[in-house]
Amino acid sequence: MNLSSFIEKYRRKIYFLTYYFMLSLTFCYLYYQKLIVKADYYSYDSSSAIYPVLDFTALKVLQYRMLVPFTFGFLKLFVPLSDNGIYFILVLGQTMIVLYVFYRLLGEYFEDRGINALIAPFILYPMLWNYTILNGQLFFVDFSLLIFILLGYYFIVKEKTAPLLFVLLLGCVNHDSVGFLIPMYVLYNYRRLFKGKIIINIIAMVAIYAGVKFILSEVFVNSPGLSFRLNHIRNYTYSFEMPVHLVLRNIVLVFGGLHFFVLGSIRNPVWKRIPNERIMINFTILPYIVIIFFIHSIEEIRNYIAAMPFVLLPFLIYMSTLKGSFLKLKESKLIGGTGTSPGALQK
């Protein structure tokens, strides 16, 4: 096959690949100018302490997160660029993966694959707010943790257990947030919680998560710092000390404000057309926010990155109900099968 024949055959895919690349490049360039240019890869207590992780001298909370640093180290062997250049390539590649996985996830909810491919980069909108505009700190796990949440979400709604367990296992050496795949799975299967297969899968997920964390804690028992902390007292106090305009800014602009559209659509009849489990999985955002209050810092908007799918998908479902919307729910997928809502069957 010559080049012209190859381009003609795969023209559509090439166009979308170029489309995703250019949008990812734009997003990552803004992220580069805001955060990557001032990243500190060498200090053991830096949020971007890649080299201490590679040397096994980082704080415990960072040392456990080895996936991205070792990927960075691998690229360093072959790519003759500065640290910032390599990190830029790394986040660019991860952004492309985010767009592709989100496109596949949209295919589980919406009918038109072409429209899904066009709309998938809309995830960059809340990412722009949470990663760049409202964020002042570079953590090397921020892009990869979103990938693992999206992958887990996709395999849960596809009901593919083996790849879900693999995603959980690999995500355990990336960031603790992968543990939210467990409540996501529980909420999705809330009607079948006492079935043998579901119980076994939940036990397997808990065992993988707890087992990996135990192994890491034993291997790095002598590393400096704490592997876990409670931060609720500090967050409670700070919520009253934080300037009011910053509180309002964060509440309104986290996720780019999309959560207000979702809250405003609660009474929309579209939810009756969707199986309950596909609604329930998005309620993972509630324990997620509680966990942030207890062990993270409430004012760091990057902490809410992993919750973006729980806002963005309901927002797009709501948008599909607007007159003239080009989004069309995938009725053949959403109606019939396990957990179908009575409202759907009555349509």
Short mmCIF file of C-alpha atoms in Angstrom, two decimals:
data_model
loop_
_atom_site.label_atom_id
_atom_site.label_comp_id
_atom_site.label_asym_id
_atom_site.label_seq_id
_atom_site.Cartn_x
_atom_site.Cartn_y
_atom_site.Cartn_z
CA MET A 1 0.00 0.00 0.00
CA ASN A 2 1.51 3.32 -1.07
CA LEU A 3 1.29 6.51 1.00
CA SER A 4 -1.63 8.06 -0.90
CA SER A 5 -3.67 4.85 -0.59
CA PHE A 6 -2.86 4.66 3.13
CA ILE A 7 -3.96 8.27 3.68
CA GLU A 8 -7.15 7.73 1.70
CA LYS A 9 -8.01 4.57 3.61
CA TYR A 10 -7.37 6.05 7.04
CA ARG A 11 -8.20 9.67 6.25
CA ARG A 12 -10.94 9.94 8.88
CA LYS A 13 -8.71 8.54 11.62
CA ILE A 14 -5.81 10.76 10.56
CA TYR A 15 -8.04 13.83 10.70
CA PHE A 16 -9.24 13.02 14.21
CA LEU A 17 -5.74 12.13 15.38
CA THR A 18 -4.52 15.49 14.10
CA TYR A 19 -7.53 17.21 15.71
CA TYR A 20 -6.78 15.60 19.07
CA PHE A 21 -3.07 16.32 18.78
CA MET A 22 -3.53 20.03 18.03
CA LEU A 23 -6.01 20.51 20.87
CA SER A 24 -3.78 18.55 23.27
CA LEU A 25 -0.78 20.57 22.16
CA THR A 26 -2.62 23.83 22.86
CA PHE A 27 -3.80 22.67 26.27
CA CYS A 28 -0.37 21.34 27.28
CA TYR A 29 1.40 24.47 26.06
CA LEU A 30 -0.74 26.57 28.42
CA TYR A 31 -0.02 24.08 31.20
CA TYR A 32 3.68 24.28 30.37
CA GLN A 33 3.74 28.07 30.62
CA LYS A 34 1.85 28.08 33.92
CA LEU A 35 3.44 25.14 35.77
CA ILE A 36 6.06 23.06 33.95
CA VAL A 37 8.50 25.96 33.52
CA LYS A 38 8.85 26.26 37.29
CA ALA A 39 8.82 22.55 38.17
CA ASP A 40 11.39 21.24 40.65
CA TYR A 41 12.23 17.65 39.74
CA TYR A 42 15.10 17.26 42.24
CA SER A 43 14.02 18.27 45.76
CA TYR A 44 12.88 15.24 47.75
CA ASP A 45 9.85 17.06 49.14
CA SER A 46 8.79 18.77 45.90
CA SER A 47 5.39 17.89 44.41
CA SER A 48 7.22 17.16 41.15
CA ALA A 49 10.06 15.19 42.77
CA ILE A 50 10.66 12.77 39.92
CA TYR A 51 14.37 12.18 40.49
CA PRO A 52 14.05 11.43 44.23
CA VAL A 53 11.39 8.82 43.31
CA LEU A 54 13.81 7.29 40.79
CA ASP A 55 16.53 7.29 43.48
CA PHE A 56 14.12 5.91 46.13
CA THR A 57 14.76 8.91 48.39
CA ALA A 58 11.41 10.75 48.05
CA LEU A 59 8.84 11.27 50.77
CA LYS A 60 6.65 8.20 51.26
CA VAL A 61 3.56 9.90 49.84
CA LEU A 62 5.47 10.53 46.60
CA GLN A 63 7.63 7.40 46.59
CA TYR A 64 4.58 5.17 46.31
CA ARG A 65 3.66 6.94 43.03
CA MET A 66 6.29 5.39 40.80
CA LEU A 67 4.57 4.87 37.45
CA VAL A 68 5.04 8.33 35.93
CA PRO A 69 8.59 8.93 37.27
CA PHE A 70 9.81 5.61 35.85
CA THR A 71 8.10 6.36 32.54
CA PHE A 72 9.89 9.72 32.62
CA GLY A 73 13.18 7.93 33.35
CA PHE A 74 12.62 5.57 30.43
CA LEU A 75 11.98 8.46 28.03
CA LYS A 76 15.09 10.18 29.36
CA LEU A 77 17.20 7.30 28.02
CA PHE A 78 16.09 7.91 24.44
CA VAL A 79 14.90 11.51 24.13
CA PRO A 80 17.67 14.16 24.00
CA LEU A 81 15.65 16.94 25.59
CA SER A 82 15.69 18.87 28.85
CA ASP A 83 13.67 17.65 31.82
CA ASN A 84 10.93 20.14 31.01
CA GLY A 85 10.89 18.99 27.39
CA ILE A 86 10.52 15.34 28.35
CA TYR A 87 7.82 16.14 30.88
CA PHE A 88 5.96 18.14 28.24
CA ILE A 89 6.05 15.13 25.88
CA LEU A 90 4.80 12.97 28.74
CA VAL A 91 1.80 15.17 29.55
CA LEU A 92 1.05 15.63 25.84
CA GLY A 93 0.87 11.87 25.37
CA GLN A 94 -1.28 11.46 28.47
CA THR A 95 -3.68 14.16 27.29
CA MET A 96 -4.09 12.33 23.99
CA ILE A 97 -4.89 9.14 25.93
CA VAL A 98 -7.46 11.03 28.04
CA LEU A 99 -9.23 12.20 24.87
CA TYR A 100 -9.25 8.73 23.34
CA VAL A 101 -10.50 6.93 26.46
CA PHE A 102 -13.17 9.57 26.98
CA TYR A 103 -14.23 9.08 23.36
CA ARG A 104 -14.62 5.34 24.02
CA LEU A 105 -16.58 6.07 27.19
CA LEU A 106 -18.91 8.41 25.30
CA GLY A 107 -19.62 5.52 22.94
CA GLU A 108 -21.31 3.73 25.83
CA TYR A 109 -23.80 6.58 26.22
CA PHE A 110 -24.23 8.29 22.86
CA GLU A 111 -25.13 6.95 19.44
CA ASP A 112 -23.12 8.80 16.78
CA ARG A 113 -19.45 7.81 16.78
CA GLY A 114 -18.49 10.80 14.66
CA ILE A 115 -20.16 13.22 17.05
CA ASN A 116 -18.58 11.40 19.98
CA ALA A 117 -15.16 11.85 18.40
CA LEU A 118 -15.84 15.56 17.89
CA ILE A 119 -17.19 16.13 21.39
CA ALA A 120 -14.58 14.08 23.32
CA PRO A 121 -12.13 17.03 23.55
CA PHE A 122 -14.77 18.90 25.55
CA ILE A 123 -13.15 17.24 28.56
CA LEU A 124 -10.33 19.75 28.07
CA TYR A 125 -12.68 22.50 29.25
CA PRO A 126 -12.94 21.37 32.91
CA MET A 127 -9.33 20.21 32.68
CA LEU A 128 -8.27 23.75 31.76
CA TRP A 129 -9.86 25.09 34.93
CA ASN A 130 -8.73 22.33 37.30
CA TYR A 131 -5.25 21.75 35.89
CA THR A 132 -4.19 25.25 34.86
CA ILE A 133 -6.34 28.29 35.61
CA LEU A 134 -7.14 27.48 39.26
CA ASN A 135 -4.10 25.31 39.92
CA GLY A 136 -0.75 26.54 41.21
CA GLN A 137 1.04 23.24 41.80
CA LEU A 138 2.46 20.59 39.48
CA PHE A 139 2.05 17.02 40.67
CA PHE A 140 3.46 14.45 38.27
CA VAL A 141 0.44 12.17 38.78
CA ASP A 142 -2.26 14.67 37.81
CA PHE A 143 -2.69 13.52 34.22
CA SER A 144 -2.27 9.81 34.80
CA LEU A 145 -4.78 9.65 37.65
CA LEU A 146 -7.51 10.95 35.31
CA ILE A 147 -6.57 8.25 32.78
CA PHE A 148 -7.01 5.51 35.38
CA ILE A 149 -10.37 6.85 36.55
CA LEU A 150 -11.63 7.05 32.95
CA LEU A 151 -10.34 3.57 32.13
CA GLY A 152 -11.93 2.17 35.27
CA TYR A 153 -15.21 3.91 34.50
CA TYR A 154 -15.16 2.48 30.97
CA PHE A 155 -14.48 -1.11 32.04
CA ILE A 156 -17.08 -0.90 34.82
CA VAL A 157 -19.89 0.11 32.45
CA LYS A 158 -18.62 -2.43 29.89
CA GLU A 159 -18.68 -5.00 32.74
CA LYS A 160 -15.22 -6.27 31.88
CA THR A 161 -13.72 -7.48 35.14
CA ALA A 162 -10.24 -8.66 34.04
CA PRO A 163 -9.11 -5.34 32.49
CA LEU A 164 -10.72 -3.47 35.40
CA LEU A 165 -8.61 -5.42 37.89
CA PHE A 166 -5.49 -4.79 35.80
CA VAL A 167 -6.23 -1.05 35.71
CA LEU A 168 -6.64 -1.09 39.49
CA LEU A 169 -3.39 -3.01 39.97
CA LEU A 170 -1.36 -0.70 37.74
CA GLY A 171 -3.04 2.38 39.17
CA CYS A 172 -1.97 1.41 42.68
CA VAL A 173 1.61 2.41 41.83
CA ASN A 174 0.39 5.67 40.35
CA HIS A 175 -1.95 7.38 42.84
CA ASP A 176 -4.25 6.49 45.74
CA SER A 177 -7.26 7.87 43.86
CA VAL A 178 -7.45 4.63 41.87
CA GLY A 179 -9.08 3.23 45.00
CA PHE A 180 -12.24 5.10 44.00
CA LEU A 181 -12.77 2.42 41.37
CA ILE A 182 -14.04 0.29 44.26
CA PRO A 183 -16.96 2.58 45.26
CA MET A 184 -17.60 3.20 41.56
CA TYR A 185 -17.96 -0.55 41.05
CA VAL A 186 -20.11 -0.90 44.18
CA LEU A 187 -22.45 1.92 43.16
CA TYR A 188 -22.75 0.61 39.61
CA ASN A 189 -23.65 -2.85 40.92
CA TYR A 190 -25.76 -1.70 43.86
CA ARG A 191 -28.68 -3.88 42.79
CA ARG A 192 -26.49 -6.98 42.52
CA LEU A 193 -24.26 -6.52 45.56
CA PHE A 194 -25.18 -9.89 47.07
CA LYS A 195 -24.55 -11.93 43.96
CA GLY A 196 -21.54 -14.22 44.22
CA LYS A 197 -19.67 -12.81 41.22
CA ILE A 198 -20.03 -9.23 42.41
CA ILE A 199 -18.92 -10.10 45.95
CA ILE A 200 -15.87 -11.94 44.62
CA ASN A 201 -14.95 -9.01 42.38
CA ILE A 202 -15.26 -6.51 45.23
CA ILE A 203 -13.12 -8.70 47.48
CA ALA A 204 -10.54 -9.00 44.70
CA MET A 205 -10.45 -5.22 44.20
CA VAL A 206 -10.07 -4.54 47.91
CA ALA A 207 -7.37 -7.22 48.18
CA ILE A 208 -5.40 -5.77 45.26
CA TYR A 209 -5.61 -2.22 46.59
CA ALA A 210 -4.81 -3.11 50.20
CA GLY A 211 -2.15 -5.66 49.19
CA VAL A 212 -0.21 -3.26 46.97
CA LYS A 213 -0.38 -0.51 49.60
CA PHE A 214 0.86 -2.92 52.28
CA ILE A 215 3.76 -4.07 50.10
CA LEU A 216 4.74 -0.48 49.30
CA SER A 217 4.60 0.48 52.97
CA GLU A 218 6.88 -2.43 53.86
CA VAL A 219 9.35 -1.84 51.04
CA PHE A 220 9.63 1.87 51.80
CA VAL A 221 9.22 1.67 55.57
CA ASN A 222 12.41 3.72 56.09
CA SER A 223 11.52 6.46 53.61
CA PRO A 224 11.00 9.91 55.16
CA GLY A 225 7.59 11.42 55.82
CA LEU A 226 4.13 10.03 56.45
CA SER A 227 2.21 7.77 54.10
CA PHE A 228 -1.14 8.99 55.44
CA ARG A 229 -2.46 11.98 57.34
CA LEU A 230 -5.77 13.34 58.58
CA ASN A 231 -6.33 16.92 57.47
CA HIS A 232 -9.94 17.59 58.46
CA ILE A 233 -9.16 19.89 61.39
CA ARG A 234 -6.95 22.06 59.21
CA ASN A 235 -9.57 22.09 56.41
CA TYR A 236 -12.36 23.00 58.81
CA THR A 237 -10.37 25.90 60.24
CA TYR A 238 -9.12 27.05 56.85
CA SER A 239 -12.63 27.10 55.39
CA PHE A 240 -13.35 30.06 57.70
CA GLU A 241 -9.98 31.74 57.22
CA MET A 242 -9.90 31.53 53.42
CA PRO A 243 -10.83 34.83 51.71
CA VAL A 244 -14.50 34.81 50.70
CA HIS A 245 -13.77 35.71 47.08
CA LEU A 246 -11.48 32.68 46.76
CA VAL A 247 -14.09 30.40 48.30
CA LEU A 248 -16.71 31.65 45.85
CA ARG A 249 -14.27 31.44 42.94
CA ASN A 250 -13.44 27.82 43.68
CA ILE A 251 -17.05 26.77 44.28
CA VAL A 252 -18.24 28.39 41.07
CA LEU A 253 -15.36 27.60 38.73
CA VAL A 254 -14.25 24.12 39.77
CA PHE A 255 -15.08 21.87 36.77
CA GLY A 256 -15.58 25.12 34.87
CA GLY A 257 -18.99 25.53 36.53
CA LEU A 258 -20.50 22.47 34.81
CA HIS A 259 -21.72 21.09 38.13
CA PHE A 260 -24.34 23.86 38.35
CA PHE A 261 -25.91 22.68 35.08
CA VAL A 262 -26.02 19.13 36.47
CA LEU A 263 -27.61 20.27 39.73
CA GLY A 264 -30.12 22.33 37.76
CA SER A 265 -31.13 19.31 35.68
CA ILE A 266 -32.04 17.01 38.55
CA ARG A 267 -35.74 17.06 37.65
CA ASN A 268 -35.10 16.57 33.94
CA PRO A 269 -36.94 13.46 32.65
CA VAL A 270 -33.81 12.31 30.80
CA TRP A 271 -32.66 10.46 33.93
CA LYS A 272 -35.65 8.12 33.62
CA ARG A 273 -34.28 6.96 30.28
CA ILE A 274 -31.01 5.79 31.76
CA PRO A 275 -30.50 2.63 33.85
CA ASN A 276 -30.07 3.50 37.49
CA GLU A 277 -26.61 1.98 37.73
CA ARG A 278 -25.30 4.39 35.10
CA ILE A 279 -26.56 7.25 37.20
CA MET A 280 -25.42 5.81 40.51
CA ILE A 281 -21.78 5.43 39.45
CA ASN A 282 -21.53 9.22 39.25
CA PHE A 283 -22.52 9.55 42.90
CA THR A 284 -18.95 8.50 43.66
CA ILE A 285 -18.33 12.24 43.72
CA LEU A 286 -19.94 12.39 47.18
CA PRO A 287 -17.48 10.10 49.03
CA TYR A 288 -14.74 11.66 46.90
CA ILE A 289 -15.44 15.13 48.30
CA VAL A 290 -15.66 13.73 51.84
CA ILE A 291 -12.26 12.06 51.45
CA ILE A 292 -10.74 15.31 50.18
CA PHE A 293 -12.01 17.06 53.30
CA PHE A 294 -10.48 14.45 55.60
CA ILE A 295 -7.08 13.74 54.01
CA HIS A 296 -6.35 16.41 51.37
CA SER A 297 -6.50 20.20 51.11
CA ILE A 298 -9.91 21.55 50.16
CA GLU A 299 -8.59 24.66 48.41
CA GLU A 300 -6.31 22.79 45.96
CA ILE A 301 -8.49 22.54 42.87
CA ARG A 302 -6.23 19.91 41.34
CA ASN A 303 -7.50 17.57 44.07
CA TYR A 304 -10.85 17.44 42.27
CA ILE A 305 -9.40 16.26 38.96
CA ALA A 306 -10.44 12.62 39.35
CA ALA A 307 -14.06 13.68 39.92
CA MET A 308 -14.42 15.34 36.52
CA PRO A 309 -16.08 12.34 34.78
CA PHE A 310 -18.80 12.29 37.47
CA VAL A 311 -19.75 15.84 36.47
CA LEU A 312 -18.97 15.88 32.77
CA LEU A 313 -20.94 12.79 31.71
CA PRO A 314 -24.17 13.87 33.49
CA PHE A 315 -23.69 17.33 31.95
CA LEU A 316 -23.47 15.87 28.44
CA ILE A 317 -26.46 13.62 29.10
CA TYR A 318 -28.43 16.70 30.10
CA MET A 319 -27.21 18.56 26.99
CA SER A 320 -28.62 15.76 24.83
CA THR A 321 -32.12 16.85 25.90
CA LEU A 322 -31.81 20.39 24.55
CA LYS A 323 -33.65 21.21 21.36
CA GLY A 324 -31.41 20.79 18.32
CA SER A 325 -28.72 18.96 20.31
CA PHE A 326 -26.41 16.84 18.17
CA LEU A 327 -25.95 14.41 21.09
CA LYS A 328 -28.24 11.39 20.88
CA LEU A 329 -28.52 8.88 23.69
CA LYS A 330 -27.62 5.34 22.72
CA GLU A 331 -31.04 3.89 23.35
CA SER A 332 -30.13 0.37 22.25
CA LYS A 333 -27.40 0.35 24.89
CA LEU A 334 -29.23 2.13 27.67
CA ILE A 335 -32.59 0.40 27.36
CA GLY A 336 -32.79 -3.28 28.16
CA GLY A 337 -30.25 -5.35 30.05
CA THR A 338 -29.47 -5.32 33.75
CA GLY A 339 -30.71 -2.49 35.86
CA THR A 340 -32.99 -0.96 33.24
CA SER A 341 -35.15 1.70 34.80
CA PRO A 342 -38.94 1.28 34.70
CA GLY A 343 -39.20 4.72 33.14
CA ALA A 344 -37.10 3.56 30.23
CA LEU A 345 -39.32 0.57 29.54
CA GLN A 346 -42.37 2.78 29.54
CA LYS A 347 -41.00 5.02 26.78
#
